[in-house]
């Protein structure tokens, strides 16, 4: 016979499973946001993963205290060293993304082709305009 305690345990188990399932969806959203952020800053997300560091109570953008999932990830700029990044999620919503200080690579100028003469100013034309 099923008694009230068995129903309670079954409901508790179902609630824990639903919470874990939802947490997996939030982790996938955090991963997508970390990929977008790294692509925007022209750094490479390493391992293609974020890892749950902990659950914490934090203030959101409005100043309200909420439960946040804090994830860590690693990225690289030069390919030589691994740097850490942090992302906080308030449910499916982004809290903030922070990256460790890292060097910013200057874009290399494109080599000028000898065959293109579009940006060559002839001395005669320059004298006429001056």
Tab-separated table of N, CA and C in Angstrom:
chain	number	residue	atom	x	y	z
A	1	UNK	N	0.823	-1.182	0.000
A	1	UNK	CA	0.000	0.000	0.000
A	1	UNK	C	0.875	1.257	0.000
A	2	UNK	N	0.439	2.253	-0.723
A	2	UNK	CA	1.153	3.526	-0.777
A	2	UNK	C	0.604	4.429	0.319
A	3	UNK	N	1.518	4.930	1.137
A	3	UNK	CA	1.079	5.853	2.177
A	3	UNK	C	1.553	7.276	1.843
A	4	UNK	N	1.262	8.201	2.680
A	4	UNK	CA	1.563	9.609	2.445
A	4	UNK	C	3.069	9.858	2.379
A	5	UNK	N	3.860	9.152	3.168
A	5	UNK	CA	5.312	9.330	3.149
A	5	UNK	C	5.897	8.899	1.804
A	6	UNK	N	5.386	7.834	1.220
A	6	UNK	CA	5.856	7.382	-0.091
A	6	UNK	C	5.542	8.416	-1.173
A	7	UNK	N	4.376	9.008	-1.111
A	7	UNK	CA	4.006	10.061	-2.061
A	7	UNK	C	4.931	11.262	-1.894
A	8	UNK	N	5.246	11.606	-0.645
A	8	UNK	CA	6.163	12.712	-0.373
A	8	UNK	C	7.548	12.439	-0.969
A	9	UNK	N	8.072	11.227	-0.768
A	9	UNK	CA	9.380	10.872	-1.325
A	9	UNK	C	9.371	10.906	-2.852
A	10	UNK	N	8.306	10.428	-3.453
A	10	UNK	CA	8.188	10.443	-4.902
A	10	UNK	C	8.155	11.875	-5.438
A	11	UNK	N	7.420	12.746	-4.785
A	11	UNK	CA	7.349	14.149	-5.206
A	11	UNK	C	8.687	14.853	-4.989
A	12	UNK	N	9.364	14.517	-3.899
A	12	UNK	CA	10.675	15.098	-3.638
A	12	UNK	C	11.670	14.658	-4.706
A	13	UNK	N	11.657	13.393	-5.074
A	13	UNK	CA	12.525	12.875	-6.120
A	13	UNK	C	12.226	13.555	-7.455
A	14	UNK	N	10.960	13.716	-7.780
A	14	UNK	CA	10.581	14.379	-9.034
A	14	UNK	C	11.035	15.842	-9.037
A	15	UNK	N	10.934	16.524	-7.903
A	15	UNK	CA	11.355	17.923	-7.821
A	15	UNK	C	12.867	18.047	-8.002
A	16	UNK	N	13.633	17.142	-7.405
A	16	UNK	CA	15.090	17.169	-7.556
A	16	UNK	C	15.478	16.897	-9.008
A	17	UNK	N	14.834	15.951	-9.645
A	17	UNK	CA	15.114	15.651	-11.059
A	17	UNK	C	14.798	16.858	-11.947
A	18	UNK	N	13.675	17.518	-11.706
A	18	UNK	CA	13.304	18.699	-12.492
A	18	UNK	C	14.304	19.828	-12.283
A	19	UNK	N	14.766	20.003	-11.045
A	19	UNK	CA	15.735	21.062	-10.753
A	19	UNK	C	17.060	20.781	-11.460
A	20	UNK	N	17.496	19.516	-11.465
A	20	UNK	CA	18.739	19.151	-12.156
A	20	UNK	C	18.598	19.318	-13.660
A	21	UNK	N	17.460	18.959	-14.210
A	21	UNK	CA	17.223	19.105	-15.647
A	21	UNK	C	17.277	20.587	-16.046
A	22	UNK	N	16.626	21.413	-15.250
A	22	UNK	CA	16.636	22.854	-15.513
A	22	UNK	C	18.048	23.414	-15.392
A	23	UNK	N	18.809	22.909	-14.422
A	23	UNK	CA	20.198	23.345	-14.259
A	23	UNK	C	21.049	23.003	-15.462
A	24	UNK	N	20.773	21.865	-16.082
A	24	UNK	CA	21.514	21.494	-17.292
A	24	UNK	C	21.199	22.472	-18.430
A	25	UNK	N	19.948	22.874	-18.557
A	25	UNK	CA	19.575	23.858	-19.577
A	25	UNK	C	20.231	25.207	-19.331
A	26	UNK	N	20.345	25.595	-18.081
A	26	UNK	CA	20.996	26.864	-17.748
A	26	UNK	C	22.494	26.785	-18.044
A	27	UNK	N	23.102	25.622	-17.793
A	27	UNK	CA	24.519	25.447	-18.114
A	27	UNK	C	24.755	25.562	-19.624
A	28	UNK	N	23.854	24.998	-20.413
A	28	UNK	CA	23.979	25.106	-21.869
A	28	UNK	C	23.840	26.555	-22.327
A	29	UNK	N	22.947	27.302	-21.715
A	29	UNK	CA	22.787	28.727	-22.040
A	29	UNK	C	24.033	29.514	-21.641
A	30	UNK	N	24.615	29.188	-20.483
A	30	UNK	CA	25.845	29.855	-20.050
A	30	UNK	C	26.981	29.570	-21.027
A	31	UNK	N	27.054	28.347	-21.529
A	31	UNK	CA	28.080	27.988	-22.502
A	31	UNK	C	27.905	28.791	-23.793
A	32	UNK	N	26.683	28.909	-24.272
A	32	UNK	CA	26.425	29.680	-25.491
A	32	UNK	C	26.794	31.153	-25.291
A	33	UNK	N	26.471	31.721	-24.134
A	33	UNK	CA	26.808	33.123	-23.867
A	33	UNK	C	28.317	33.315	-23.748
A	34	UNK	N	29.016	32.354	-23.153
A	34	UNK	CA	30.479	32.446	-23.048
A	34	UNK	C	31.110	32.367	-24.429
A	35	UNK	N	30.589	31.507	-25.306
A	35	UNK	CA	31.112	31.414	-26.676
A	35	UNK	C	30.917	32.722	-27.420
A	36	UNK	N	29.730	33.321	-27.285
A	36	UNK	CA	29.460	34.595	-27.957
A	36	UNK	C	30.392	35.694	-27.452
A	37	UNK	N	30.585	35.739	-26.149
A	37	UNK	CA	31.432	36.776	-25.556
A	37	UNK	C	32.884	36.611	-26.009
A	38	UNK	N	33.368	35.383	-26.015
A	38	UNK	CA	34.745	35.129	-26.459
A	38	UNK	C	34.915	35.468	-27.939
A	39	UNK	N	33.926	35.142	-28.757
A	39	UNK	CA	34.011	35.464	-30.178
A	39	UNK	C	34.017	36.977	-30.388
A	40	UNK	N	33.234	37.697	-29.592
A	40	UNK	CA	33.179	39.154	-29.722
A	40	UNK	C	34.513	39.797	-29.342
A	41	UNK	N	35.207	39.231	-28.348
A	41	UNK	CA	36.490	39.781	-27.913
A	41	UNK	C	37.673	39.180	-28.656
A	42	UNK	N	37.406	38.295	-29.602
A	42	UNK	CA	38.436	37.646	-30.412
A	42	UNK	C	39.425	36.857	-29.554
A	43	UNK	N	38.893	36.111	-28.583
A	43	UNK	CA	39.680	35.157	-27.807
A	43	UNK	C	39.068	33.781	-28.026
A	44	UNK	N	39.821	32.742	-27.712
A	44	UNK	CA	39.354	31.383	-27.975
A	44	UNK	C	38.907	30.714	-26.683
A	45	UNK	N	37.683	30.227	-26.668
A	45	UNK	CA	37.161	29.468	-25.540
A	45	UNK	C	37.782	28.076	-25.585
A	46	UNK	N	38.416	27.674	-24.500
A	46	UNK	CA	39.079	26.380	-24.465
A	46	UNK	C	38.136	25.302	-23.945
A	47	UNK	N	38.306	24.106	-24.423
A	47	UNK	CA	37.578	22.914	-23.997
A	47	UNK	C	36.094	22.961	-24.331
A	48	UNK	N	35.567	24.061	-24.808
A	48	UNK	CA	34.155	24.161	-25.167
A	48	UNK	C	33.230	23.815	-24.021
A	49	UNK	N	33.574	24.244	-22.808
A	49	UNK	CA	32.774	23.866	-21.648
A	49	UNK	C	32.812	24.954	-20.586
A	50	UNK	N	31.769	24.974	-19.781
A	50	UNK	CA	31.735	25.768	-18.561
A	50	UNK	C	31.494	24.795	-17.412
A	51	UNK	N	32.040	25.112	-16.249
A	51	UNK	CA	31.917	24.229	-15.093
A	51	UNK	C	31.255	24.978	-13.947
A	52	UNK	N	30.267	24.349	-13.346
A	52	UNK	CA	29.582	24.959	-12.200
A	52	UNK	C	30.553	25.035	-11.033
A	53	UNK	N	30.792	26.252	-10.551
A	53	UNK	CA	31.672	26.445	-9.407
A	53	UNK	C	30.881	26.348	-8.107
A	54	UNK	N	29.755	27.082	-8.049
A	54	UNK	CA	28.947	27.045	-6.828
A	54	UNK	C	27.634	27.775	-7.055
A	55	UNK	N	26.745	27.616	-6.120
A	55	UNK	CA	25.506	28.394	-6.051
A	55	UNK	C	25.718	29.460	-4.986
A	56	UNK	N	25.266	30.667	-5.257
A	56	UNK	CA	25.468	31.752	-4.307
A	56	UNK	C	24.319	32.741	-4.393
A	57	UNK	N	24.152	33.487	-3.337
A	57	UNK	CA	23.191	34.593	-3.319
A	57	UNK	C	23.957	35.847	-3.732
A	58	UNK	N	23.515	36.461	-4.836
A	58	UNK	CA	24.162	37.676	-5.344
A	58	UNK	C	23.103	38.710	-5.678
A	59	UNK	N	23.564	39.934	-5.801
A	59	UNK	CA	22.668	41.007	-6.231
A	59	UNK	C	22.635	41.061	-7.750
A	60	UNK	N	21.433	41.226	-8.295
A	60	UNK	CA	21.294	41.345	-9.736
A	60	UNK	C	21.440	42.812	-10.140
A	61	UNK	N	21.120	43.137	-11.374
A	61	UNK	CA	21.279	44.503	-11.886
A	61	UNK	C	20.368	45.492	-11.167
A	62	UNK	N	19.245	45.021	-10.656
A	62	UNK	CA	18.317	45.898	-9.935
A	62	UNK	C	18.656	46.032	-8.455
A	63	UNK	N	19.632	45.253	-7.992
A	63	UNK	CA	20.016	45.316	-6.585
A	63	UNK	C	19.297	44.311	-5.702
A	64	UNK	N	18.476	43.447	-6.293
A	64	UNK	CA	17.768	42.432	-5.518
A	64	UNK	C	18.672	41.224	-5.321
A	65	UNK	N	18.571	40.605	-4.150
A	65	UNK	CA	19.335	39.386	-3.893
A	65	UNK	C	18.619	38.202	-4.514
A	66	UNK	N	19.381	37.424	-5.306
A	66	UNK	CA	18.813	36.264	-5.987
A	66	UNK	C	19.806	35.121	-5.962
A	67	UNK	N	19.302	33.923	-6.182
A	67	UNK	CA	20.145	32.755	-6.285
A	67	UNK	C	20.824	32.764	-7.648
A	68	UNK	N	22.140	32.655	-7.660
A	68	UNK	CA	22.913	32.688	-8.902
A	68	UNK	C	23.734	31.413	-9.024
A	69	UNK	N	23.847	30.939	-10.240
A	69	UNK	CA	24.764	29.841	-10.548
A	69	UNK	C	26.037	30.476	-11.100
A	70	UNK	N	27.171	30.147	-10.510
A	70	UNK	CA	28.445	30.710	-10.928
A	70	UNK	C	29.232	29.631	-11.668
A	71	UNK	N	29.602	29.934	-12.905
A	71	UNK	CA	30.328	29.001	-13.753
A	71	UNK	C	31.710	29.555	-14.050
A	72	UNK	N	32.679	28.660	-14.243
A	72	UNK	CA	34.034	29.020	-14.665
A	72	UNK	C	34.280	28.439	-16.044
A	73	UNK	N	35.119	29.111	-16.807
A	73	UNK	CA	35.572	28.590	-18.093
A	73	UNK	C	36.982	29.095	-18.334
A	74	UNK	N	37.663	28.497	-19.294
A	74	UNK	CA	39.023	28.902	-19.624
A	74	UNK	C	39.077	29.390	-21.063
A	75	UNK	N	39.950	30.365	-21.299
A	75	UNK	CA	40.118	30.922	-22.635
A	75	UNK	C	41.587	31.224	-22.854
A	76	UNK	N	41.949	31.489	-24.092
A	76	UNK	CA	43.308	31.862	-24.428
A	76	UNK	C	43.289	32.959	-25.483
A	77	UNK	N	44.324	33.767	-25.464
A	77	UNK	CA	44.477	34.819	-26.458
A	77	UNK	C	45.564	34.423	-27.449
A	78	UNK	N	46.691	33.975	-26.921
A	78	UNK	CA	47.843	33.654	-27.761
A	78	UNK	C	47.980	32.168	-28.027
A	79	UNK	N	47.277	31.340	-27.300
A	79	UNK	CA	47.408	29.898	-27.437
A	79	UNK	C	48.484	29.325	-26.537
A	80	UNK	N	49.194	30.157	-25.811
A	80	UNK	CA	50.278	29.695	-24.948
A	80	UNK	C	49.847	29.507	-23.504
A	81	UNK	N	48.929	30.316	-23.021
A	81	UNK	CA	48.536	30.215	-21.621
A	81	UNK	C	47.029	30.161	-21.491
A	82	UNK	N	46.580	29.481	-20.429
A	82	UNK	CA	45.155	29.350	-20.147
A	82	UNK	C	44.775	30.407	-19.108
A	83	UNK	N	43.746	31.158	-19.420
A	83	UNK	CA	43.236	32.177	-18.509
A	83	UNK	C	41.816	31.796	-18.116
A	84	UNK	N	41.364	32.302	-16.973
A	84	UNK	CA	40.042	31.941	-16.470
A	84	UNK	C	39.036	33.054	-16.705
A	85	UNK	N	37.815	32.611	-16.920
A	85	UNK	CA	36.694	33.522	-17.044
A	85	UNK	C	35.586	33.053	-16.120
A	86	UNK	N	34.706	33.952	-15.755
A	86	UNK	CA	33.609	33.632	-14.839
A	86	UNK	C	32.309	34.174	-15.432
A	87	UNK	N	31.257	33.410	-15.277
A	87	UNK	CA	29.939	33.843	-15.740
A	87	UNK	C	28.939	33.537	-14.637
A	88	UNK	N	28.062	34.491	-14.366
A	88	UNK	CA	27.014	34.265	-13.367
A	88	UNK	C	25.660	34.316	-14.068
A	89	UNK	N	24.809	33.387	-13.698
A	89	UNK	CA	23.490	33.255	-14.312
A	89	UNK	C	22.420	33.340	-13.226
A	90	UNK	N	21.427	34.173	-13.458
A	90	UNK	CA	20.242	34.253	-12.601
A	90	UNK	C	19.125	33.533	-13.337
A	91	UNK	N	18.986	32.254	-13.059
A	91	UNK	CA	18.060	31.449	-13.849
A	91	UNK	C	18.610	31.399	-15.266
A	92	UNK	N	17.775	31.570	-16.280
A	92	UNK	CA	18.292	31.566	-17.649
A	92	UNK	C	18.859	32.919	-18.089
A	93	UNK	N	18.881	33.898	-17.195
A	93	UNK	CA	19.315	35.251	-17.543
A	93	UNK	C	20.765	35.481	-17.124
A	94	UNK	N	21.484	36.193	-17.972
A	94	UNK	CA	22.890	36.494	-17.725
A	94	UNK	C	23.027	37.522	-16.617
A	95	UNK	N	23.899	37.240	-15.674
A	95	UNK	CA	24.245	38.214	-14.645
A	95	UNK	C	25.389	39.082	-15.148
A	96	UNK	N	26.573	38.461	-15.250
A	96	UNK	CA	27.725	39.160	-15.819
A	96	UNK	C	28.787	38.147	-16.222
A	97	UNK	N	29.665	38.591	-17.103
A	97	UNK	CA	30.785	37.787	-17.557
A	97	UNK	C	32.056	38.569	-17.248
A	98	UNK	N	33.001	37.915	-16.590
A	98	UNK	CA	34.275	38.545	-16.262
A	98	UNK	C	35.406	37.680	-16.801
A	99	UNK	N	36.414	38.323	-17.371
A	99	UNK	CA	37.599	37.634	-17.860
A	99	UNK	C	38.804	38.151	-17.099
A	100	UNK	N	39.769	37.258	-16.859
A	100	UNK	CA	41.022	37.689	-16.245
A	100	UNK	C	41.715	38.674	-17.175
A	101	UNK	N	42.549	39.555	-16.633
A	101	UNK	CA	43.295	40.465	-17.509
A	101	UNK	C	44.123	39.667	-18.510
A	102	UNK	N	44.077	40.103	-19.759
A	102	UNK	CA	44.774	39.386	-20.815
A	102	UNK	C	45.305	40.376	-21.841
A	103	UNK	N	46.346	39.966	-22.573
A	103	UNK	CA	46.889	40.871	-23.599
A	103	UNK	C	45.915	40.994	-24.758
A	104	UNK	N	45.901	42.161	-25.349
A	104	UNK	CA	45.059	42.408	-26.515
A	104	UNK	C	45.978	42.449	-27.725
A	105	UNK	N	45.737	41.562	-28.663
A	105	UNK	CA	46.580	41.500	-29.852
A	105	UNK	C	46.141	42.554	-30.855
A	106	UNK	N	47.121	43.270	-31.382
A	106	UNK	CA	46.852	44.270	-32.414
A	106	UNK	C	46.608	43.546	-33.732
A	107	UNK	N	45.632	43.977	-34.513
A	107	UNK	CA	45.453	43.346	-35.822
A	107	UNK	C	46.638	43.681	-36.737
A	108	UNK	N	47.121	42.676	-37.431
A	108	UNK	CA	48.262	42.861	-38.329
A	108	UNK	C	47.797	43.591	-39.590
A	109	UNK	N	48.559	44.602	-40.040
A	109	UNK	CA	48.163	45.290	-41.276
A	109	UNK	C	48.327	44.343	-42.461
A	110	UNK	N	47.427	44.488	-43.404
A	110	UNK	CA	47.498	43.654	-44.589
A	110	UNK	C	48.656	44.113	-45.459
A	111	UNK	N	49.414	43.171	-46.033
A	111	UNK	CA	50.533	43.583	-46.895
A	111	UNK	C	50.014	44.273	-48.150
A	112	UNK	N	50.704	45.324	-48.542
A	112	UNK	CA	50.317	46.089	-49.718
A	112	UNK	C	50.866	45.371	-50.938
A	113	UNK	N	50.002	45.119	-51.857
A	113	UNK	CA	50.413	44.443	-53.076
A	113	UNK	C	51.109	45.428	-54.007
A	114	UNK	N	52.127	44.980	-54.681
A	114	UNK	CA	52.872	45.838	-55.598
A	114	UNK	C	52.022	46.162	-56.821
A	115	UNK	N	51.110	45.268	-57.182
A	115	UNK	CA	50.335	45.446	-58.387
A	115	UNK	C	49.211	46.462	-58.226
A	116	UNK	N	48.755	46.719	-57.011
A	116	UNK	CA	47.680	47.691	-56.833
A	116	UNK	C	48.268	49.084	-56.802
A	117	UNK	N	47.735	49.941	-57.619
A	117	UNK	CA	48.219	51.314	-57.701
A	117	UNK	C	47.095	52.300	-57.379
A	118	UNK	N	46.044	51.806	-56.702
A	118	UNK	CA	44.917	52.672	-56.386
A	118	UNK	C	45.284	53.723	-55.346
A	119	UNK	N	46.192	53.399	-54.435
A	119	UNK	CA	46.507	54.342	-53.372
A	119	UNK	C	47.830	55.086	-53.641
A	120	UNK	N	48.297	55.078	-54.884
A	120	UNK	CA	49.509	55.810	-55.264
A	120	UNK	C	49.081	57.179	-55.781
A	121	UNK	N	49.703	58.213	-55.248
A	121	UNK	CA	49.403	59.575	-55.686
A	121	UNK	C	50.560	60.029	-56.575
A	122	UNK	N	50.208	60.422	-57.763
A	122	UNK	CA	51.238	60.914	-58.685
A	122	UNK	C	51.613	62.331	-58.306
A	123	UNK	N	52.893	62.618	-58.427
A	123	UNK	CA	53.398	63.925	-58.045
A	123	UNK	C	52.774	65.027	-58.887
A	124	UNK	N	52.543	64.786	-60.170
A	124	UNK	CA	51.951	65.792	-61.047
A	124	UNK	C	50.530	66.146	-60.623
A	125	UNK	N	49.731	65.105	-60.289
A	125	UNK	CA	48.361	65.331	-59.839
A	125	UNK	C	48.328	66.084	-58.515
A	126	UNK	N	49.250	65.775	-57.648
A	126	UNK	CA	49.291	66.422	-56.335
A	126	UNK	C	49.630	67.897	-56.482
A	127	UNK	N	50.543	68.232	-57.398
A	127	UNK	CA	50.942	69.626	-57.614
A	127	UNK	C	49.801	70.440	-58.197
A	128	UNK	N	49.003	69.813	-59.073
A	128	UNK	CA	47.864	70.540	-59.676
A	128	UNK	C	46.809	70.882	-58.626
A	129	UNK	N	46.602	69.956	-57.695
A	129	UNK	CA	45.583	70.202	-56.650
A	129	UNK	C	46.061	71.205	-55.624
A	130	UNK	N	47.352	71.283	-55.388
A	130	UNK	CA	47.897	72.162	-54.347
A	130	UNK	C	48.031	73.563	-54.781
